[in-house]
Short mmCIF file of C-alpha atoms in Angstrom, two decimals:
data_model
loop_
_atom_site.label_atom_id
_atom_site.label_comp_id
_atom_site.label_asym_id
_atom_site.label_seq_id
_atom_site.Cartn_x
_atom_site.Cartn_y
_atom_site.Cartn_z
CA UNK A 269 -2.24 160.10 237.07
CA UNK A 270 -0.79 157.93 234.03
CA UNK A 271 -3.77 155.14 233.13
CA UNK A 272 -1.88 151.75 233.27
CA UNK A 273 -1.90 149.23 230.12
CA UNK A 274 -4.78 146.24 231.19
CA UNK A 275 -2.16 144.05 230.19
CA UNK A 276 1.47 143.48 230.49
CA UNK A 277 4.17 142.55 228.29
CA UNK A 278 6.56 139.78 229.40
CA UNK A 279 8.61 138.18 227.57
CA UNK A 280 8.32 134.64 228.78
CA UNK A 281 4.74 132.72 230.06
CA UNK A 282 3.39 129.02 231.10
CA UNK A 283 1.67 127.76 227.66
CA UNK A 284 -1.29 126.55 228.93
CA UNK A 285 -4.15 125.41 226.85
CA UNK A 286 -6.89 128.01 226.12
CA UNK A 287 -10.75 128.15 227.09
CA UNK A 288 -12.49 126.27 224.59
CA UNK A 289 -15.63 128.04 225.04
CA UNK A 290 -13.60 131.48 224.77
CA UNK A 291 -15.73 134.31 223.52
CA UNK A 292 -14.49 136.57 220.62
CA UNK A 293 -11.95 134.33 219.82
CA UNK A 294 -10.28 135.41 216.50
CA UNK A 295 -7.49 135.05 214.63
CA UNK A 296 -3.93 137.20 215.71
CA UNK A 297 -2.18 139.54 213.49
CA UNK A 298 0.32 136.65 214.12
CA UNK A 299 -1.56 133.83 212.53
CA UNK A 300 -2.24 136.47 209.68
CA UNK A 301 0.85 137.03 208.74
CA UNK A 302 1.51 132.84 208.80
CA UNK A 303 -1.22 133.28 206.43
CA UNK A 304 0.31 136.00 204.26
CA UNK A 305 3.62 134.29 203.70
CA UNK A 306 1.57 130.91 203.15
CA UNK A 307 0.51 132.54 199.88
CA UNK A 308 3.08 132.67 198.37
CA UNK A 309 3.86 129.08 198.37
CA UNK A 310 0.37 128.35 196.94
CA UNK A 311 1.14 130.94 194.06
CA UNK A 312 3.99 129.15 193.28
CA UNK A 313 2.47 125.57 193.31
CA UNK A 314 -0.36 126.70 190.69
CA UNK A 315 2.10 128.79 188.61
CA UNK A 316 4.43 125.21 188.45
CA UNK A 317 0.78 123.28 187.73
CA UNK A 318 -0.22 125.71 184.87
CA UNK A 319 3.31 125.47 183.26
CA UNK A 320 3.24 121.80 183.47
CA UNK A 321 0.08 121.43 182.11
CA UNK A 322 0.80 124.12 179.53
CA UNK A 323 3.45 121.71 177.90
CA UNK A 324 1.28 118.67 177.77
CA UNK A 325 2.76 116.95 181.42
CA UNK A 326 -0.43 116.70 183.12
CA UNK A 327 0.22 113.42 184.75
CA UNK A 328 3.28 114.67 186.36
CA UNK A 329 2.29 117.77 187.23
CA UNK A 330 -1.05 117.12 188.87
CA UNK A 331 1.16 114.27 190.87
CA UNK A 332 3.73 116.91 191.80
CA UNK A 333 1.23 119.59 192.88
CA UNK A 334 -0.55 117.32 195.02
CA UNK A 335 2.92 116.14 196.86
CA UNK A 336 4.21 120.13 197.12
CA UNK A 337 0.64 121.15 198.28
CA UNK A 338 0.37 118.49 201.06
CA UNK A 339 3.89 120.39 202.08
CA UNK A 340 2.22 123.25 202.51
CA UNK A 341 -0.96 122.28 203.50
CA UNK A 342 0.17 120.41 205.94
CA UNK A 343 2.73 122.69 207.44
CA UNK A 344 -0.18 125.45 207.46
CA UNK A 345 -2.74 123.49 209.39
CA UNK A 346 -1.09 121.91 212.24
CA UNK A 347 0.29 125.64 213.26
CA UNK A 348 -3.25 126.62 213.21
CA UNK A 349 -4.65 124.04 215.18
CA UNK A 350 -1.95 124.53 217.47
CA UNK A 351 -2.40 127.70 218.37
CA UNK A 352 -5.90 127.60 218.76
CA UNK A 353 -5.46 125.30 221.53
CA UNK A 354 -2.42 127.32 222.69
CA UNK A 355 -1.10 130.47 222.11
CA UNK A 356 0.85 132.16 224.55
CA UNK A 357 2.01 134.84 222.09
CA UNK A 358 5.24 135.58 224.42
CA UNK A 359 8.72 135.96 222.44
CA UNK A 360 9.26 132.16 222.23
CA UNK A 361 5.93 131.35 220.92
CA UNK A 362 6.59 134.29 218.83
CA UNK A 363 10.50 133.45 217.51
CA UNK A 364 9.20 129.80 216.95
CA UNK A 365 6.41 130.72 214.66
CA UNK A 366 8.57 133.49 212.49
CA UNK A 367 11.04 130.02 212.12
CA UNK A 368 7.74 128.13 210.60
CA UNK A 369 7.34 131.05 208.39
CA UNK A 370 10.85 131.00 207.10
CA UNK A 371 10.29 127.38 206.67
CA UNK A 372 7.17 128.10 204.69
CA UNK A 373 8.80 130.43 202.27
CA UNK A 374 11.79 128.05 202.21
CA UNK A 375 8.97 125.36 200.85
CA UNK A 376 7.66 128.14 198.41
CA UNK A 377 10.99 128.60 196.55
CA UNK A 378 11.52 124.74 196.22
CA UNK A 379 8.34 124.31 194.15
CA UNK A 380 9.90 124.53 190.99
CA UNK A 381 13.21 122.53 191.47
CA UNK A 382 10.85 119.91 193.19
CA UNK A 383 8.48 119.97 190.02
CA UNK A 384 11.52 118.71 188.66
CA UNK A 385 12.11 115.96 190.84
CA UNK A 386 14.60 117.87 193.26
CA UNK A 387 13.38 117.58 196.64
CA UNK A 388 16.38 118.73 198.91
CA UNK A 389 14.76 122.20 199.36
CA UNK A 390 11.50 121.37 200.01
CA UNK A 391 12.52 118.56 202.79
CA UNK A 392 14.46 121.33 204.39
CA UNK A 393 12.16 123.96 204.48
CA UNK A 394 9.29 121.23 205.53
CA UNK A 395 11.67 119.81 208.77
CA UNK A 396 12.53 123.46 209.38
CA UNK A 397 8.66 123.68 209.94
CA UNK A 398 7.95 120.95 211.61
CA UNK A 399 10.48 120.78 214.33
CA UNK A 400 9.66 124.29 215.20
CA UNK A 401 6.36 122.72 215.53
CA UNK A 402 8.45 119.83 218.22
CA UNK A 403 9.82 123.09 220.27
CA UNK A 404 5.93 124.18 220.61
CA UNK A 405 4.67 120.88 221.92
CA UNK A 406 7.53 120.50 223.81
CA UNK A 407 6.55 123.76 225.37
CA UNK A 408 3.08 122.48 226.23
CA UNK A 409 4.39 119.53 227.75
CA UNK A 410 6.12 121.40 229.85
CA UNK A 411 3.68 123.54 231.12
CA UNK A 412 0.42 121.98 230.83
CA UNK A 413 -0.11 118.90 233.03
CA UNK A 414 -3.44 118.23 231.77
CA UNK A 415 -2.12 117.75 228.21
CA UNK A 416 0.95 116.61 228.26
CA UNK A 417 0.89 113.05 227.65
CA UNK A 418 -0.48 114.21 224.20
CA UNK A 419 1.71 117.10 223.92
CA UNK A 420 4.73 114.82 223.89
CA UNK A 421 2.94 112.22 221.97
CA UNK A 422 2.46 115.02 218.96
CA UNK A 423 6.19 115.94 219.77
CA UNK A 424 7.24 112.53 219.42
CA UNK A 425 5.53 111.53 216.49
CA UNK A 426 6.40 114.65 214.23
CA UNK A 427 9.72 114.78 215.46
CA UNK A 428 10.09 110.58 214.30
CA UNK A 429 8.33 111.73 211.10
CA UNK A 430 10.86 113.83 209.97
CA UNK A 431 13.72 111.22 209.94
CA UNK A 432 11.65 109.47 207.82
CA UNK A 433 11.35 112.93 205.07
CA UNK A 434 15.13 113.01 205.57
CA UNK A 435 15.54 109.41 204.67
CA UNK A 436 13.23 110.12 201.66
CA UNK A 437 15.84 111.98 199.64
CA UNK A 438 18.59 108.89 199.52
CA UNK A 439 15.23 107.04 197.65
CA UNK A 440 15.41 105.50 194.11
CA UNK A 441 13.18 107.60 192.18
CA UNK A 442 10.82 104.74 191.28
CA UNK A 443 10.25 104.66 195.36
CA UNK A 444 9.35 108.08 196.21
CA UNK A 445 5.89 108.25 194.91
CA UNK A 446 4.56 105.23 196.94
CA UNK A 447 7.29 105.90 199.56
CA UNK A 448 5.55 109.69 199.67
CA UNK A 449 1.84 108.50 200.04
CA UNK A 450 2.86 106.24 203.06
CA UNK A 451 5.06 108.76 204.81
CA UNK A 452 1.93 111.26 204.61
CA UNK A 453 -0.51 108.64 206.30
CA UNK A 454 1.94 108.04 209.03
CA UNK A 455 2.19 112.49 209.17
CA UNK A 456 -2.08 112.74 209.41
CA UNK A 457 -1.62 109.42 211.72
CA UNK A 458 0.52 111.51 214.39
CA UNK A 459 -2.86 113.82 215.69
CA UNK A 460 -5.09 110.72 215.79
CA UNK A 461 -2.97 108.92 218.27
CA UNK A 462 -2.10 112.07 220.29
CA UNK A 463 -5.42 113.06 220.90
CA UNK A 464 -6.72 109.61 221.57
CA UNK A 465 -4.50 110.39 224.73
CA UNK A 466 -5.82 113.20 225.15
CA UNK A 467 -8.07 116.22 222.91
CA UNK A 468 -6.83 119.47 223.13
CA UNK A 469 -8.82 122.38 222.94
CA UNK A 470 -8.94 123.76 219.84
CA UNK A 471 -11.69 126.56 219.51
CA UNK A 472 -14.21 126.02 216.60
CA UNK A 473 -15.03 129.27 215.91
CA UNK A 474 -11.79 129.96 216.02
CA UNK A 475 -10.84 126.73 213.48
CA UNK A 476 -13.26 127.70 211.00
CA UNK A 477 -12.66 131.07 210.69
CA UNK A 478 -8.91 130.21 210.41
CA UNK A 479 -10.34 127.83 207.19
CA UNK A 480 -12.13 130.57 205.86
CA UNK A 481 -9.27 132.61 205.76
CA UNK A 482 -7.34 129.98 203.93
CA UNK A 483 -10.31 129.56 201.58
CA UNK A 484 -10.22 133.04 200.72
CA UNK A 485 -6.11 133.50 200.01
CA UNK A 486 -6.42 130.90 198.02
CA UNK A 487 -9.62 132.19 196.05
CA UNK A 488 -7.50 135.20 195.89
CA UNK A 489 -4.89 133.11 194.08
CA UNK A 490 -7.15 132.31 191.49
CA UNK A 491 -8.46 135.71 190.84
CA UNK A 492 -4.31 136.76 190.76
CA UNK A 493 -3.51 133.99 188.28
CA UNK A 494 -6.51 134.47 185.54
CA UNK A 495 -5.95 138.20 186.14
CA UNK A 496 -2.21 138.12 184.47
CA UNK A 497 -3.36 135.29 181.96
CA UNK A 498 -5.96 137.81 180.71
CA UNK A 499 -3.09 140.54 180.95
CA UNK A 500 -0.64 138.67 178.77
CA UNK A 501 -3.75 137.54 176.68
CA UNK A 502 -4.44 140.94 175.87
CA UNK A 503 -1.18 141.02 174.19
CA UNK A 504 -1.99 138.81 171.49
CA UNK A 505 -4.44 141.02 168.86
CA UNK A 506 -7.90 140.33 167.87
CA UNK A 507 -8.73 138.42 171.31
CA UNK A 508 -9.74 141.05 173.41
CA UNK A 509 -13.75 139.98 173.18
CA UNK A 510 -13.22 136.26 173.41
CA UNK A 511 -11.00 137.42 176.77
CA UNK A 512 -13.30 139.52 178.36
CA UNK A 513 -16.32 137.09 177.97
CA UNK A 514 -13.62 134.51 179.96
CA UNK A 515 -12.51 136.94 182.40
CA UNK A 516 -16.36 137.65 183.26
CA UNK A 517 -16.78 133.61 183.04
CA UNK A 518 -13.91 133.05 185.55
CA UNK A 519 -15.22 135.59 188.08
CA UNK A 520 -18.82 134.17 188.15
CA UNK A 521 -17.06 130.95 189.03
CA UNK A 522 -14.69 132.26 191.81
CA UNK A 523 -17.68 134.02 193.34
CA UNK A 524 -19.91 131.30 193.10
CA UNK A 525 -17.26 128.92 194.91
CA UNK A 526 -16.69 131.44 197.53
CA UNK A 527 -20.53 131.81 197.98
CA UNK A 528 -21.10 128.27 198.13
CA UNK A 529 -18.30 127.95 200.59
CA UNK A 530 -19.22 130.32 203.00
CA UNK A 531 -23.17 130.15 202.70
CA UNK A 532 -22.80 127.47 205.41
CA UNK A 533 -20.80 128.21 208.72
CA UNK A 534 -18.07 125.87 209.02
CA UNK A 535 -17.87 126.00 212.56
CA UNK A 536 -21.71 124.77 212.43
CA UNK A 537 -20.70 120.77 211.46
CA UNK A 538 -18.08 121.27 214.03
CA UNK A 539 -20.53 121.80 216.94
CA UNK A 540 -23.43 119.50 215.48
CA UNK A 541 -20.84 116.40 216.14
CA UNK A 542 -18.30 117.24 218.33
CA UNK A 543 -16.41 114.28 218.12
CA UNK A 544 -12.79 113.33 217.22
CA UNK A 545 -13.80 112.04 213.90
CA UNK A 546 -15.41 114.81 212.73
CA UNK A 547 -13.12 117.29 213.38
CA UNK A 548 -10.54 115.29 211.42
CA UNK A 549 -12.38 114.31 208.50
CA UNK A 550 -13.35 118.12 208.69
CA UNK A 551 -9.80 119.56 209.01
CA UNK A 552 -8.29 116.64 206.60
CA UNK A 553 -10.49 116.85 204.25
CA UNK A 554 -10.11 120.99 203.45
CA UNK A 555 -7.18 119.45 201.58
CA UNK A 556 -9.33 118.72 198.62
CA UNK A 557 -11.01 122.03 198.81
CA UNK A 558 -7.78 123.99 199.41
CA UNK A 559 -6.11 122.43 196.45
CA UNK A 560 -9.15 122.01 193.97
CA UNK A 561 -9.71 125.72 194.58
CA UNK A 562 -5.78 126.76 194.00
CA UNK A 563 -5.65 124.42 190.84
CA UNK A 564 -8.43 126.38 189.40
CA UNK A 565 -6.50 129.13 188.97
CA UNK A 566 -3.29 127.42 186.70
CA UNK A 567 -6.90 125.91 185.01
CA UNK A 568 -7.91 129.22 184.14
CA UNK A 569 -4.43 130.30 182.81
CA UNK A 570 -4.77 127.42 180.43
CA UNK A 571 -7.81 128.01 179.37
CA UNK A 572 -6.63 131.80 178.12
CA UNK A 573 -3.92 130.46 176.64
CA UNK A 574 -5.74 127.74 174.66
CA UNK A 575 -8.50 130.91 173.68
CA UNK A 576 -5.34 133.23 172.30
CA UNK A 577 -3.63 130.29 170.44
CA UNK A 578 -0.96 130.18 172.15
CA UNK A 579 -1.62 126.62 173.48
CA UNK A 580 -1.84 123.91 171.12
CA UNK A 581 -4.20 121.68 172.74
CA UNK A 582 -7.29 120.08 172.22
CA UNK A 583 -10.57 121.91 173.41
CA UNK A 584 -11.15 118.61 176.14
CA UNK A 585 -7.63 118.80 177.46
CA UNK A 586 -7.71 122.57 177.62
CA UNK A 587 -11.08 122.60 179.51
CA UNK A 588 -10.56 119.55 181.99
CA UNK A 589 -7.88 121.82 184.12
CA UNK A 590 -10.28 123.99 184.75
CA UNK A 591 -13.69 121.86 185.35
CA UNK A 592 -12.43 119.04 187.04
CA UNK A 593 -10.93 121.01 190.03
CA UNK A 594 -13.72 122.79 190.10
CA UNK A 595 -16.38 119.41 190.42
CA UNK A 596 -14.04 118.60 193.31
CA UNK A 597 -14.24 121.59 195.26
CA UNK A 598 -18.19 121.13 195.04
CA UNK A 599 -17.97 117.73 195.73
CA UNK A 600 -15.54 118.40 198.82
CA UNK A 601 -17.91 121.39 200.30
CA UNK A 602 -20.64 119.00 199.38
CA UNK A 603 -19.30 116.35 201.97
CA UNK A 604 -18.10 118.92 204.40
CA UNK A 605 -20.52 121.53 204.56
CA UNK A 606 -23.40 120.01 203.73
CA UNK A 607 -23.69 116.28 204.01
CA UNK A 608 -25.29 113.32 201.94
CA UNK A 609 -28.71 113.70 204.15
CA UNK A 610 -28.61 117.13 204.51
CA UNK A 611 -32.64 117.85 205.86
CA UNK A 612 -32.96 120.61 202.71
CA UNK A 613 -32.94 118.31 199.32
CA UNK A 614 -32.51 120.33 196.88
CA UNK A 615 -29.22 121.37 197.87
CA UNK A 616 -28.27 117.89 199.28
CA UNK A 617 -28.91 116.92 195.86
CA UNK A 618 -27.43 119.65 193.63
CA UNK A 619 -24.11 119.79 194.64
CA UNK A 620 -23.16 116.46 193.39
CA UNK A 621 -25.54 116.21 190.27
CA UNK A 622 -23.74 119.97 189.30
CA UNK A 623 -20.57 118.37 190.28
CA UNK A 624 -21.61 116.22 187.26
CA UNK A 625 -22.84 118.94 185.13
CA UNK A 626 -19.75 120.99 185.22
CA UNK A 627 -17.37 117.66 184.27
CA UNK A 628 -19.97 117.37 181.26
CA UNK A 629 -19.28 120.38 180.78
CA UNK A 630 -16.04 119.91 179.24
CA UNK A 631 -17.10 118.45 175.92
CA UNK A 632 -19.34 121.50 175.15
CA UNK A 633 -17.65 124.35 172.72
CA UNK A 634 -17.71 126.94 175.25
CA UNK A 635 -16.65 124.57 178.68
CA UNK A 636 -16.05 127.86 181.12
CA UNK A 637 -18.62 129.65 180.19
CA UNK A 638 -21.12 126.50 180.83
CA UNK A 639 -19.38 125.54 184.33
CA UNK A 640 -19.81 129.00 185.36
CA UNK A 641 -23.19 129.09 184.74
CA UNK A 642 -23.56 126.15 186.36
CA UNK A 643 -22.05 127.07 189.94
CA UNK A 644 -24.19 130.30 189.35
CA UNK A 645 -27.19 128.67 188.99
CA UNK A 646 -26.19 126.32 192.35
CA UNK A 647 -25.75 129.44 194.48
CA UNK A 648 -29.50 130.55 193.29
CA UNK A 649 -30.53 127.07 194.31
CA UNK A 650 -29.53 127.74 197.67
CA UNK A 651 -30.74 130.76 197.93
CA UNK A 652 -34.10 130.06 197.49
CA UNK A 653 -34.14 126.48 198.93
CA UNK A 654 -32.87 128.39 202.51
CA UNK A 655 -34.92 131.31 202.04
CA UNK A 656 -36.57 131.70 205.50
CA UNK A 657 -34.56 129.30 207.06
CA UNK A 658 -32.43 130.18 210.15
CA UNK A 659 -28.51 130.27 209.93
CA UNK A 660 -26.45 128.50 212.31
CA UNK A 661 -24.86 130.51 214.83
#
């Protein structure tokens, strides 16, 4: 007798909201392959950062990368929160995500022209992304009484949002900068007003494990981007010993940031205060890590270039790329990890006083090198300030 499959294929189901208490709930080989195509856009956002930097534009790229990185930030976070409260994984969900995707990538190969101040791309790729987004609540709406007065609220307000991006490109281009930052508070506005309705369940395991991942393709990133500096680096002749002492500098710092990142469970501050606030400031505020942590890489890249000669700036200018996203990425785990009045001191305290350290950092003759040692020397810190203590579960 032929064994039956536990569970059947249809093509078409009610999207109802899932069990927010759901055991063993992980992320999909769908939402990992959102993830996977994500990438590239944040390769290409640090590879436009390091080349602006490179050539001296640091105001304007820095400005840039922070508008094309909310684009993909953005864009990446409300599909995950999404389908942690809903995920129906039928064909529609299915077709609808694989559009978000294309509008991802479609985002990813605007970077450059929109480093340039050509935004016609990146609007398209970003409405393509977001009104796939519109279908999904739409869906939700539809199927879920018990959320659907927020379901069409988030519908609504993306969907109005997007005029608004459209409207953006017929700008002056003295407007779009302040035009930008106000058009991205009324964006993060939309999921404060739709869940005052009414929260959804999102699953925080589930959340912060979908961070984590993020964390760690965009750790990746930097480990990619100092890997080819060193590569071309090694290209340019009697540099190979001041390149391997950065190489080994830049990994202590990538593994520090991804031990400090991880030493606390995300989904732990989640729990702890359960409240709407918290989970905002929580999810909104990975921005800062997300992008601190991808700018390190282009930092990295400049610093191998300014160690091979092939960058003609000062040792200051050639270290801040590096130091300062890295002080914000402590100061952002700092403030979402582990909080002001964190019960253990010591680690309550270190993170911002080596926040400090490693921006002081930058005026000493060997600024990598001391930053490194620095995050190393936090992660021992915690170590032994949590040694015996139990880990949230």
């Amino acid at each position: 007798m032929t064994e039956q499959p536990s569970r059947i294929r249809v093509w078409y189901r009610p999207m109802r909201s899932r069990d927010r208490d759901e055991h063993h709930r992980v992320a999909t080989p769908l939402e990992l392959l959102f993830d996977l195509c994500f990438v590239v856009a944040v390769g290409q956002a640090a590879a436009a950062l390091h080349h602006a930097l490179a050539e001296g534009h640091a105001a304007h790229g820095v400005t840039s990368f922070a508008m094309v990185f909310f684009a993909i930030w953005w864009g990446w976070l409300n599909f995950s929160w999404f389908a942690s409260a809903f995920d129906t994984d039928d064909v529609p969900y299915r077709l609808a995500t694989l559009v978000q995707i294309a509008g991802g990538l479609t985002v990813a190969a605007a970077v450059s022209s929109a480093f340039e101040g050509d935004f016609r791309l990146m609007v398209a790729g970003y409405v393509l992304m977001r009104l796939a987004l519109v279908f999904q609540w739409l869906r939700a709406a539809r199927s879920d009484p018990g959320c659907r007065a927020s379901a069409l609220r988030y519908a609504i307000g993306i969907a109005a949002a997007q005029v608004l991006w459209i409207g953006y490109l017929w700008l002056p281009a003295g407007l779009r900068v302040p035009a930008f930052a106000v058009f991205v508070v009324l964006e993060m506005s939309v999921p404060i007003w739709a869940e005052k309705r009414q929260g959804t369940t999102w699953h925080p395991h589930h959340i912060a494990e979908r961070y984590g991942l993020f964390t760690l393709i965009v750790l990746g990133e930097v480990i990619l981007g100092a890997t080819n500096a060193v590569k071309e680096g090694a290209a340019e002749p009697g540099h190979t010993g001041a390149l391997i002492s950065l190489a080994a500098a830049g990994l202590v710092l990538v593994f520090s940031m991804w031990w400090l990142y991880f030493d606390r469970p995300g989904h732990a501050r989640l729990l702890r205060r359960p409240t709407m606030f918290t989970s905002m400031s929580w999810g909104y505020g990975h921005y800062f890590i997300f992008a601190s942590a991808a700018a390190v890489g282009a930092g990295l890249e400049v610093a191998v270039a300014h160690d091979t000669g092939t960058l003609h700036l000062g040792g200051v200018a050639a270290a801040l790329p590096t130091t300062v996203p890295v002080a914000v990425f402590l100061l952002s785990v700092w403030l979402l990890h582990i909080g002001p009045t964190n019960e253990c001191r010591p680690i309550a305290i270190g993170f911002p006083v080596t926040a400090v350290l490693v921006l002081a950092a930058s005026f000493t003759p060997a600024p990598i090198h001391v930053a490194a040692g620095l995050a190393a020397a936090l992660v021992v810190l915690t170590v032994v300030a949590t040694h015996g203590s139990p880990q949230p579960t």
